[in-house]
Coordinates of C-alpha atoms in Angstrom, one line a residue:
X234 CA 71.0 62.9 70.6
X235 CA 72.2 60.6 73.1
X236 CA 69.1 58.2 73.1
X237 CA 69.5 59.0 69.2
X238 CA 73.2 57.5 68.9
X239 CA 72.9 54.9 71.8
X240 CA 69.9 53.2 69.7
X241 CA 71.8 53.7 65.8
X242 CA 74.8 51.8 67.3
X243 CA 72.4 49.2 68.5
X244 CA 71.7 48.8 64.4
X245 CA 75.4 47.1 64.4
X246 CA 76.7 46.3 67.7
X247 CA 75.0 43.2 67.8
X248 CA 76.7 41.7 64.5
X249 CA 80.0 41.4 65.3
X250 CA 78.8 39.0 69.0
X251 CA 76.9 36.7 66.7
X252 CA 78.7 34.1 66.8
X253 CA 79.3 34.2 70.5
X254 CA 75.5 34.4 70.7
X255 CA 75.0 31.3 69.0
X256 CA 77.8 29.1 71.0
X257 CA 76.3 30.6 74.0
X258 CA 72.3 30.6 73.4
X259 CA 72.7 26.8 71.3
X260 CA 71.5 28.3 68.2
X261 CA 72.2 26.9 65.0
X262 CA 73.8 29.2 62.0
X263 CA 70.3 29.9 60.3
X264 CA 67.8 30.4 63.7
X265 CA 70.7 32.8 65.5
X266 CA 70.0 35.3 62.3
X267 CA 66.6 35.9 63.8
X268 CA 68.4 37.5 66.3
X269 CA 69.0 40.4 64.0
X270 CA 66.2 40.0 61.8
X271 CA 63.5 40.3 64.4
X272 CA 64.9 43.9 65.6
X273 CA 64.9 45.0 62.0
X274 CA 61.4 43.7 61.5
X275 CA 59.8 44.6 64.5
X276 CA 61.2 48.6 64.3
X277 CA 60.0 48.7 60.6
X278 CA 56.7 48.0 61.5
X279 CA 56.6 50.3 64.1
X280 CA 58.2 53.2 62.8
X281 CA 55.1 54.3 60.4
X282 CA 52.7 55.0 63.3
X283 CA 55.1 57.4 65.3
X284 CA 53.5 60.2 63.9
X285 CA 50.0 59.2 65.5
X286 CA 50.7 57.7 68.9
X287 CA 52.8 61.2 69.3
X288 CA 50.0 63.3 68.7
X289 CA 47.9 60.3 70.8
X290 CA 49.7 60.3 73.6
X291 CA 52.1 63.4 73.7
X292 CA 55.9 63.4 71.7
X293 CA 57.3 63.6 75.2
X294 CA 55.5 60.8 77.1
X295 CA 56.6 58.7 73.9
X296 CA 60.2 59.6 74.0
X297 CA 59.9 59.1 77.8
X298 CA 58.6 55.6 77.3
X299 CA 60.0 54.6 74.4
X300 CA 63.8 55.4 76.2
X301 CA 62.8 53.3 79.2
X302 CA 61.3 50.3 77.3
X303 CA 64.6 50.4 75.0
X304 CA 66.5 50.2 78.0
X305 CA 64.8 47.3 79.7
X306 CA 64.7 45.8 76.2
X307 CA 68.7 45.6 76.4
X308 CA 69.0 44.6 79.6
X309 CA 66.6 41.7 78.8
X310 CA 68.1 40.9 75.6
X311 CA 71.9 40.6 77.5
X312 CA 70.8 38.6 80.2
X313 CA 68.4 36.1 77.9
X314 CA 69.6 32.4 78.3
X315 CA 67.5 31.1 75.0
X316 CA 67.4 31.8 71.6
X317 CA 63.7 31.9 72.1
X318 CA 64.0 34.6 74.7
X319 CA 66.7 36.4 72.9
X320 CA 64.1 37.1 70.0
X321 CA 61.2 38.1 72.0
X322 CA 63.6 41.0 74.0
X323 CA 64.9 42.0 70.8
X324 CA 61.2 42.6 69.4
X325 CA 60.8 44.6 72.1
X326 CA 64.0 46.2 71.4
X327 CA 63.1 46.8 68.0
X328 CA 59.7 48.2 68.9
X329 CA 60.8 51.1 71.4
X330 CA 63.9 51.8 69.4
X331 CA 61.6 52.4 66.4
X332 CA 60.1 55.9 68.0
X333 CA 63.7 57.6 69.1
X334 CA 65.3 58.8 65.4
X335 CA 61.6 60.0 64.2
X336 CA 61.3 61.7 67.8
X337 CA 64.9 63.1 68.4
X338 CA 64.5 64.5 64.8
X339 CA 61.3 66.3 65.5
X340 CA 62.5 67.6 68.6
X341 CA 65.8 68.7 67.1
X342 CA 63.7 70.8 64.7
X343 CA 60.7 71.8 67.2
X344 CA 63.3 73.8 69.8
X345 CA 65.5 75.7 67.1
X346 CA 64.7 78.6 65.1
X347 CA 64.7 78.1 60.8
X348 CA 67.9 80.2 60.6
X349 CA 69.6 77.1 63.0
X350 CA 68.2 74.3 61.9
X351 CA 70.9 73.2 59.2
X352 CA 73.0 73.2 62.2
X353 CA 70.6 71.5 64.4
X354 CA 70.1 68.2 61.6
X355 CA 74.0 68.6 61.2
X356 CA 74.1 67.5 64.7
X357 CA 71.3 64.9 64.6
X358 CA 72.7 63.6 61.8
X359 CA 76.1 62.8 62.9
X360 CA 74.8 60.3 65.1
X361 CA 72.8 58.6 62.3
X362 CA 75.9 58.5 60.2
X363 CA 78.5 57.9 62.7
X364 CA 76.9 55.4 64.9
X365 CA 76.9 52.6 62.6
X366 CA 80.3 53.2 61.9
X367 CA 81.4 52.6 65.6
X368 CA 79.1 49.9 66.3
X369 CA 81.0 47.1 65.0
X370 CA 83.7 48.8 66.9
X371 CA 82.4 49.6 70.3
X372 CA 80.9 45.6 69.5
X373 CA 84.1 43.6 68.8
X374 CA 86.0 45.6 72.0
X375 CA 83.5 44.8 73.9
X376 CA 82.7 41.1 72.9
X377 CA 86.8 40.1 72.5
X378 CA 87.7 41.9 76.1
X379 CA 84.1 41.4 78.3
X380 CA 81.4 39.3 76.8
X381 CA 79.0 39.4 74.4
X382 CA 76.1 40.1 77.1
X383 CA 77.9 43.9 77.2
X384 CA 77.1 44.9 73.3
X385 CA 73.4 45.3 75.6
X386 CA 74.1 46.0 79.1
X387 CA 76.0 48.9 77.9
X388 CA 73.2 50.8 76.9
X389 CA 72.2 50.5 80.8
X390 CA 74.0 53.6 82.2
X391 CA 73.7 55.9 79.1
X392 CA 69.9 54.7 79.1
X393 CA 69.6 56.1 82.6
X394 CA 71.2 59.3 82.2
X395 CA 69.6 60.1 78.8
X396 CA 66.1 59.2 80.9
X397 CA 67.0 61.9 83.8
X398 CA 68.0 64.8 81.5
X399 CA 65.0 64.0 79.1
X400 CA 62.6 64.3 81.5
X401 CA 64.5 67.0 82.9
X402 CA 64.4 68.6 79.6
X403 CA 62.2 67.6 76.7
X404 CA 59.6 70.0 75.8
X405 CA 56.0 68.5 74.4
X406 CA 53.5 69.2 72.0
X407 CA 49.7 69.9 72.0
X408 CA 47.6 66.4 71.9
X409 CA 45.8 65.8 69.0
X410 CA 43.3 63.4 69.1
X411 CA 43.4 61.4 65.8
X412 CA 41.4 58.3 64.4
X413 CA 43.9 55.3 63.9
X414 CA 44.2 53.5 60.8
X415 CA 43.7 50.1 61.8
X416 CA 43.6 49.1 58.3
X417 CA 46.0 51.2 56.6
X418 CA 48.5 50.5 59.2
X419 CA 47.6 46.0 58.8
X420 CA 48.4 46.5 55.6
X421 CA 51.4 48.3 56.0
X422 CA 52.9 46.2 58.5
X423 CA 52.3 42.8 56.7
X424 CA 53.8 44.6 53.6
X425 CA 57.2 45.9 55.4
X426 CA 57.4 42.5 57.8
X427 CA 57.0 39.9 54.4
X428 CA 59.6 42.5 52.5
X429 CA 61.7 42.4 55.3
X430 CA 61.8 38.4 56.1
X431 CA 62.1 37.8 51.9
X432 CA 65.4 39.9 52.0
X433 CA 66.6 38.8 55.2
X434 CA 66.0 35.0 54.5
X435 CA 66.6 35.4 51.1
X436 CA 70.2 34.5 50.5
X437 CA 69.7 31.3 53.0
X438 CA 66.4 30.0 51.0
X439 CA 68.5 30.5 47.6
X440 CA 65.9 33.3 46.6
X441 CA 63.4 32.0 44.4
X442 CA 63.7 28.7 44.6
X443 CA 62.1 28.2 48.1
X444 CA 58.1 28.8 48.4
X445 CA 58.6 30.8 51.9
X446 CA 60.4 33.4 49.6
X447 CA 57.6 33.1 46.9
X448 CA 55.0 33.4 49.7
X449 CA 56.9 36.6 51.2
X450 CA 57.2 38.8 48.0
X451 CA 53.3 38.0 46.8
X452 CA 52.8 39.0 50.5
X453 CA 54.7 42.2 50.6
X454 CA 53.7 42.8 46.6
X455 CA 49.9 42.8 47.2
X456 CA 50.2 44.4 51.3
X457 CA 52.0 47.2 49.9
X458 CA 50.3 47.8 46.7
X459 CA 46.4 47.9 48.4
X460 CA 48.1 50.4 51.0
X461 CA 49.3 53.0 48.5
X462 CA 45.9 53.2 46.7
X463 CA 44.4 53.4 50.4
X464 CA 46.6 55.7 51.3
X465 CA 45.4 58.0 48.2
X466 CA 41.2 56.9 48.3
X467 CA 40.6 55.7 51.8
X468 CA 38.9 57.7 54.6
X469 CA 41.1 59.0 57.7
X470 CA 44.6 57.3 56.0
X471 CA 47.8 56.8 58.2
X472 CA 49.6 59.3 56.2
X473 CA 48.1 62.6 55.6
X474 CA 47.7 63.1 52.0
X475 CA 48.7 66.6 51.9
X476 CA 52.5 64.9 52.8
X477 CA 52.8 64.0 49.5
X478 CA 51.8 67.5 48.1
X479 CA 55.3 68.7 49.4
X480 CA 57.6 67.7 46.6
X481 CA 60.7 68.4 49.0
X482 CA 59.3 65.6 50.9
X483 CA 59.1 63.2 48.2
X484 CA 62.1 63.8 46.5
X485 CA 63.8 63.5 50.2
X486 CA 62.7 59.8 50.6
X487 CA 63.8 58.5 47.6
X488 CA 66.9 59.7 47.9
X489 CA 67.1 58.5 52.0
X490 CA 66.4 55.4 50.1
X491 CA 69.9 55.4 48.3
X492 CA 71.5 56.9 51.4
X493 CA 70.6 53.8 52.9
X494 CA 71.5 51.9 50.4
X495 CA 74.6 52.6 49.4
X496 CA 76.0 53.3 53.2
X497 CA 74.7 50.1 54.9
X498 CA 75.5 48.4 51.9
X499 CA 79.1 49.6 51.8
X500 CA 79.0 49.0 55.5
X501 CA 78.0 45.5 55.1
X502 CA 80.7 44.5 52.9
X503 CA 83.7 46.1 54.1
X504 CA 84.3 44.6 57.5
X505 CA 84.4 41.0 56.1
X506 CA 86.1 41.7 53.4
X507 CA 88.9 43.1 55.4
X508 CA 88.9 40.4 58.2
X509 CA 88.6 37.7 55.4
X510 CA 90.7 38.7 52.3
X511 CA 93.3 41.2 54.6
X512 CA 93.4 39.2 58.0
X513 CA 92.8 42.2 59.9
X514 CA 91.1 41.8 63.5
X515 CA 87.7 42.7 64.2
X516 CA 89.1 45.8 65.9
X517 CA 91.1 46.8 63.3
X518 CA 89.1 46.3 61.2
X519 CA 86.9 48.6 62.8
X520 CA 89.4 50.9 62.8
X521 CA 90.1 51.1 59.3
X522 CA 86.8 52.0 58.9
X523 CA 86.4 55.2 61.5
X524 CA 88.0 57.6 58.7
X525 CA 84.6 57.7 57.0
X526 CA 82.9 58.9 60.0
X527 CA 85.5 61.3 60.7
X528 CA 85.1 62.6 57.1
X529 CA 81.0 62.7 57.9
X530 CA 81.9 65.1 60.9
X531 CA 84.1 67.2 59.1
X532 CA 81.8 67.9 56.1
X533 CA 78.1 67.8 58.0
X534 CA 79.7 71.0 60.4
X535 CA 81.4 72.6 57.8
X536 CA 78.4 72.3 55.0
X537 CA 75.6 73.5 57.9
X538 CA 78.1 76.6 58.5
X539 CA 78.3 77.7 54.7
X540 CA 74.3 76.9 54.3
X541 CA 73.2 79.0 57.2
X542 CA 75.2 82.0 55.9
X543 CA 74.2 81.4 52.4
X544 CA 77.3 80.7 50.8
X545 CA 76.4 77.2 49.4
X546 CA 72.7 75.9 48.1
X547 CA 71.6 73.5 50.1
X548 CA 70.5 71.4 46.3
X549 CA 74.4 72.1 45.0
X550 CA 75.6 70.0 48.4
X551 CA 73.7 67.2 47.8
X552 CA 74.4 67.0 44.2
X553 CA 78.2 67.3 45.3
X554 CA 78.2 65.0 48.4
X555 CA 76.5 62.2 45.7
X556 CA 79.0 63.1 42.9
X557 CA 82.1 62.2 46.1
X558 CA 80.7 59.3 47.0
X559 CA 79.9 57.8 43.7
X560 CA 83.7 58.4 43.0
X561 CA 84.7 56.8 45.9
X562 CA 83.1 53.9 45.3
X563 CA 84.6 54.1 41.9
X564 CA 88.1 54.1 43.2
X565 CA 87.0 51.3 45.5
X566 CA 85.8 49.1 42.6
X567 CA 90.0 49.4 41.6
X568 CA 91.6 47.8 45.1
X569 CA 93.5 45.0 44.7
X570 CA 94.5 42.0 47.2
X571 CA 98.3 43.6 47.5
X572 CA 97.4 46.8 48.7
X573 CA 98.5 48.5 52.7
X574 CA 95.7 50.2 54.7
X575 CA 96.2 53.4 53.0
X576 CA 93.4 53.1 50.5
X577 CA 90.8 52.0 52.9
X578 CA 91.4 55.3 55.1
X579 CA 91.5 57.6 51.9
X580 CA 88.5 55.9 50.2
X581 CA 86.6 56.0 53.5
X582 CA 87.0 59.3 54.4
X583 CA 86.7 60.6 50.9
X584 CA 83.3 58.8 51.0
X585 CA 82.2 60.5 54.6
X586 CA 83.1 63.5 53.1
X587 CA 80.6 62.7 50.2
X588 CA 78.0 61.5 52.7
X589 CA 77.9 64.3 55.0
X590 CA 77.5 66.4 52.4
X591 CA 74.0 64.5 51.5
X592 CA 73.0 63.8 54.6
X593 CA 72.4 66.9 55.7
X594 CA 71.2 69.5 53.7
X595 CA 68.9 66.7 52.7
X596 CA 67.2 66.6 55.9
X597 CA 67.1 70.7 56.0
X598 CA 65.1 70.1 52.2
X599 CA 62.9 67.3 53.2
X600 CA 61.1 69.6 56.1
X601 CA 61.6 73.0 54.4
X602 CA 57.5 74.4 54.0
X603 CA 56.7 71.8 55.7
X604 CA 53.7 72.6 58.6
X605 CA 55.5 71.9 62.5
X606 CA 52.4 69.6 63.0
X607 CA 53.5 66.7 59.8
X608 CA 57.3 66.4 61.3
X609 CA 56.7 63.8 63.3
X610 CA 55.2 61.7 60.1
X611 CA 57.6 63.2 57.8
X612 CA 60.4 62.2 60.3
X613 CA 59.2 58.7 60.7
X614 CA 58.6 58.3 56.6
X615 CA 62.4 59.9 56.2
X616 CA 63.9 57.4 58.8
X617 CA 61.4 54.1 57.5
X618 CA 62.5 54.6 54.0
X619 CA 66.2 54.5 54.6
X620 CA 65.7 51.6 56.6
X621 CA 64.2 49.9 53.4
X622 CA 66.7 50.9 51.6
X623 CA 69.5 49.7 54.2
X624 CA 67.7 46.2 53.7
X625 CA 67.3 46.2 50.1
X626 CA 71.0 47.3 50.0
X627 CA 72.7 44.8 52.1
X628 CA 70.4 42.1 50.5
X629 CA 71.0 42.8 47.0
X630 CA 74.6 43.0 48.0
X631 CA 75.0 40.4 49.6
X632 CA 73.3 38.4 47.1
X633 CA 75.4 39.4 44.3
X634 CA 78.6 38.7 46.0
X635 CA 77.7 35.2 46.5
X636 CA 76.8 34.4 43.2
X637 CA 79.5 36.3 41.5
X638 CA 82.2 34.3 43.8
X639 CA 80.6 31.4 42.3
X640 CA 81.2 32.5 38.7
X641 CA 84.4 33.9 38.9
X642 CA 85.5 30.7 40.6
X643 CA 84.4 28.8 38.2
X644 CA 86.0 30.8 35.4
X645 CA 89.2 30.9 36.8
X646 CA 89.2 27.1 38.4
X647 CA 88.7 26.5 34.0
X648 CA 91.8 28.4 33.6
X649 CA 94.2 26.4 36.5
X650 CA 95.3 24.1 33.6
X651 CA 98.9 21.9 33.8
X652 CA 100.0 24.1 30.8
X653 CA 99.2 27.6 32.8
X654 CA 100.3 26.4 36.3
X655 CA 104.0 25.9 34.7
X656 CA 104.8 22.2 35.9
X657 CA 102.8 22.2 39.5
X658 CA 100.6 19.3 38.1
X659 CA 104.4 17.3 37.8
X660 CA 105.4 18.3 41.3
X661 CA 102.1 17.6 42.9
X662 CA 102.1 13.8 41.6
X663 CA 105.8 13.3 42.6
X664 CA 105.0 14.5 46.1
X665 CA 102.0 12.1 46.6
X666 CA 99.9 12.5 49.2
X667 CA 101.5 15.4 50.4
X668 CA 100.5 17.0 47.0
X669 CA 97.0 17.4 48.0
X670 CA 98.0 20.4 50.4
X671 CA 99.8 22.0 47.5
X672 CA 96.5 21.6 45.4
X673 CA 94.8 23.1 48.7
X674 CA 96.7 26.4 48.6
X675 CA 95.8 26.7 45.0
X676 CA 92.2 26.5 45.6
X677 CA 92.4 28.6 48.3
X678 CA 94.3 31.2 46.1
X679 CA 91.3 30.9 43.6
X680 CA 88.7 31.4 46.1
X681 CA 90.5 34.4 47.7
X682 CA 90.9 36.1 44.0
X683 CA 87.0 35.0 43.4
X684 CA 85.7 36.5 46.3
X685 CA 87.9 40.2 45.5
X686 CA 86.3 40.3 42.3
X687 CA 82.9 39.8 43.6
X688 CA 83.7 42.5 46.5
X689 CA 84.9 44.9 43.1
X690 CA 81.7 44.5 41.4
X691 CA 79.5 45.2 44.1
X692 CA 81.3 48.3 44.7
X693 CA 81.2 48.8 41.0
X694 CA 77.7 48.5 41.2
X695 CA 76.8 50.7 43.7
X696 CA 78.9 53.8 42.2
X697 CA 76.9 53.3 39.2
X698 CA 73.4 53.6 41.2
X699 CA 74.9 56.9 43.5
X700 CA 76.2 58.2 40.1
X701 CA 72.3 57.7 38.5
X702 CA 70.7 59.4 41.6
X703 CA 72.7 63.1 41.1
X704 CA 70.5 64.4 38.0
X705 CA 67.7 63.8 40.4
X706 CA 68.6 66.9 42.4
X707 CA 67.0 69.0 40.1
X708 CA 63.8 67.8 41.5
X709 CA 64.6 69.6 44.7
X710 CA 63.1 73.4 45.2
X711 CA 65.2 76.0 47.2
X712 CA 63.9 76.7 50.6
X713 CA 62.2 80.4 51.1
X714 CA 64.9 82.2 53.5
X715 CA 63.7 81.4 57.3
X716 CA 62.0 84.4 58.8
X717 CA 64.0 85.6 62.1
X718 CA 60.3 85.6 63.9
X719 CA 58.9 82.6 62.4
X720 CA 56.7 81.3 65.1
X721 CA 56.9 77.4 64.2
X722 CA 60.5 78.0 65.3
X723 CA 59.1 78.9 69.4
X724 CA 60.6 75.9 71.8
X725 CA 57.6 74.3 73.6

């Protein structure tokens, strides 16, 4: 768990130093993105052959090496002096990071019995749904009161001790020696890297009017589309086709998909919202939003409690957990630009509440009949699929927002007449010069009241696709009750 939550809050630690990054490494405002975009990119790609190089070369000599390559990976990335070796380290970074959450998850699952295992992923996933939560947090204390070289370096001494326990600790499973899928796995990664860049470098290239976003969705179309139908007809595929027989599975990864949506997405909209509409700090802002991940805890301990005695379904939690956070998105879509802090902390934690509630009974479904030896595959398709839908999320998000801003500031900029504005246009010509602040402040007013209703509709939006996703819970089957002496549950 700790190399689990020391490389989640390396998702979002790094956003809130970019623009000390960019002073510091000379970067422009459109190259100091590839900062981010080449960790996402490089751990997407890498994430789908987890389950084979852990049955290659051992799950614990990966975890092993994977730990100590992340942690060399940060201490490269804080002490890079060019943009051009800031991007290389954080490929690196990306890479090694890409094997932890699959491998943490299997582990989690490997060394507890079926009877404890909703506690066991209540516990794993805390740290996927509280890390990005504290990472702008942890990042803007660290970046206003140290430097921006310690949103890396601090990975350094929990690196080291999560190394010494691990290999104190970690247990192993057997080798298995499987054929690698250099195909299957070309096409894969040149599907997930062009979708990646086109949503990354989307809203910068104005979407569809630039030929390197053209060129990245025929890429991704065609990469992606050969690889599911030789995934289904080709020899020795990088997925196991008896995966997809387990409809647990499959229903699980769509709806990690709007998990990953709708909380990165929510995540990626908040924290500027509040800085730029509200004026809060990045710290406080960060604040503001640690309710949510206290609501997470509550409900991820309390739900794996009432599963493992059999006092709530594990399918009736997700439903409920969507049907929370759908509302609390609702509720969000109602904020106006006259409001205290109280409705960010009720909204949030309502919202955690919801999320916990998904997140991990979810999990428990995903892997229930599920043979020990596909976890590791099942892990890594889980964790890849809700880092799509992270991307897709913030993305489409982001997207909207810009052009809805644009709209409503046009509509409203038609409806700053001399007749509505009650005499300002008189006062503004007698004043002159001087006038043109007074037309400033009413342009500013505009743009602030355009950009809340852009931040509504998104929110808007994204209750109405949480809200879609509950009838899909019917889809899910009820696990068989865990046998005491089940021997997939023996540690290793």
């Amino acid at each position: 768990m700790m190399a689990t939550i020391m490389q989640i809050l390396d998702t979002t630690i790094a956003n809130v130093a970019i623009p000390h990054m960019q002073a510091s490494l000379g970067a422009t405002r459109d190259t100091i993105n590839w900062v981010l975009t080449s960790y996402i990119v490089a751990s997407a790609i890498a994430i789908p052959i987890t389950g084979w190089l852990s049955d290659r070369i051992g799950s614990r000599n990966l975890f092993l090496i994977s730990t100590v390559g992340f942690v060399i990976a940060s201490a490269m990335c804080g002490a890079a002096q060019t943009l051009e070796e800031m991007v290389a380290f954080r490929i690196l970074q990306g890479i090694t990071a890409a094997f932890l959450n699959p491998l943490s998850q299997t582990v989690m699952l490997d060394i507890n019995a079926p009877k404890d295992q909703p506690k066991a992923m209540s516990i794993w996933g805390m740290g996927i749904m509280v890390g990005p939560i504290m990472g702008p947090l942890i990042g803007g204390y660290l970046t206003d009161n140290f430097d921006w070289r310690w949103v890396f370096y601090v990975n350094l001494p929990v690196g080291v001790v999560t190394f010494a326990l691990l290999w104190w600790l970690l247990p192993s499973r057997a080798i298995r020696k499987r054929q690698f899928d250099v195909f299957g796995f070309s096409l894969l990664a040149i599907g997930i890297a062009s979708l990646q860049l086109m949503l990354d470098r989307g809203q910068d290239q104005d979407w569809f009017s630039s030929t390197e976003i053209w060129i990245e969705m025929l890429a991704a179309v065609i990469a992606l589309w050969m690889f599911v139908v030789h995934l289904f007809t080709g020899k020795n595929p990088m997925f196991e086709r008896e995966l997809w027989k387990h409809r647990n599975l499959v229903t699980g990864i769509f709806f990690m998909l709007v998990i990953g949506l709708v909380m990165m997405a929510t995540m990626a909209l908040l924290p500027p919202m509040l800085q730029n509409l509200y004026g809060y700090s990045v710290f406080d802002a960060g604040l503001l939003l640690m309710p949510r991940g206290v609501g997470v805890l509550i409900t991820m301990f309390a739900g794996a409690q009432l599963i493992q005695r059999g006092w709530l379904d594990p399918r009736w939690s997700v439903g409920i957990g969507l049907t929370i956070a759908a509302a609390s998105l609702w509720e969000m879509s109602g904020w106006t630009l006259v409001m205290g802090s109280t409705p960010f902390i009720l909204s949030g934690f309502i919202q955690g509440l919801g999320l916990g509630l998904v997140f991990m009974p979810l999990n428990g479904l995903a892997f229930a009949g599920l043979p020990p030896h596909f976890r590791t595959e099942a892990s890594s398709l889980l964790n890849l699929l809700r880092n799509v839908g992270a991307s897709v999320g913030i993305s489409a998000v982001s997207s909207i927002l810009a052009q809805n801003i644009q709209r409503s500031h046009q509509y409203l900029s038609e409806h700053v007449t001399a007749t509505t504005m009650n005499g300002v246009g008189a006062i503004v010509q007698e004043l002159g010069v001087q006038g043109s602040v007074v037309t400033g402040m009413i342009d500013a007013e505009v743009n602030r009241q355009a950009a809340m209703i852009a931040y509504l509709n998104d929110y808007w939006l994204m209750a109405i696709v949480t809200a879609i996703s509950v009838p899909l819970v019917v889809l899910l089957q009820k696990p068989a009750a865990p046998m005491k002496n089940d021997p997939s549950a023996a540690g290793h």
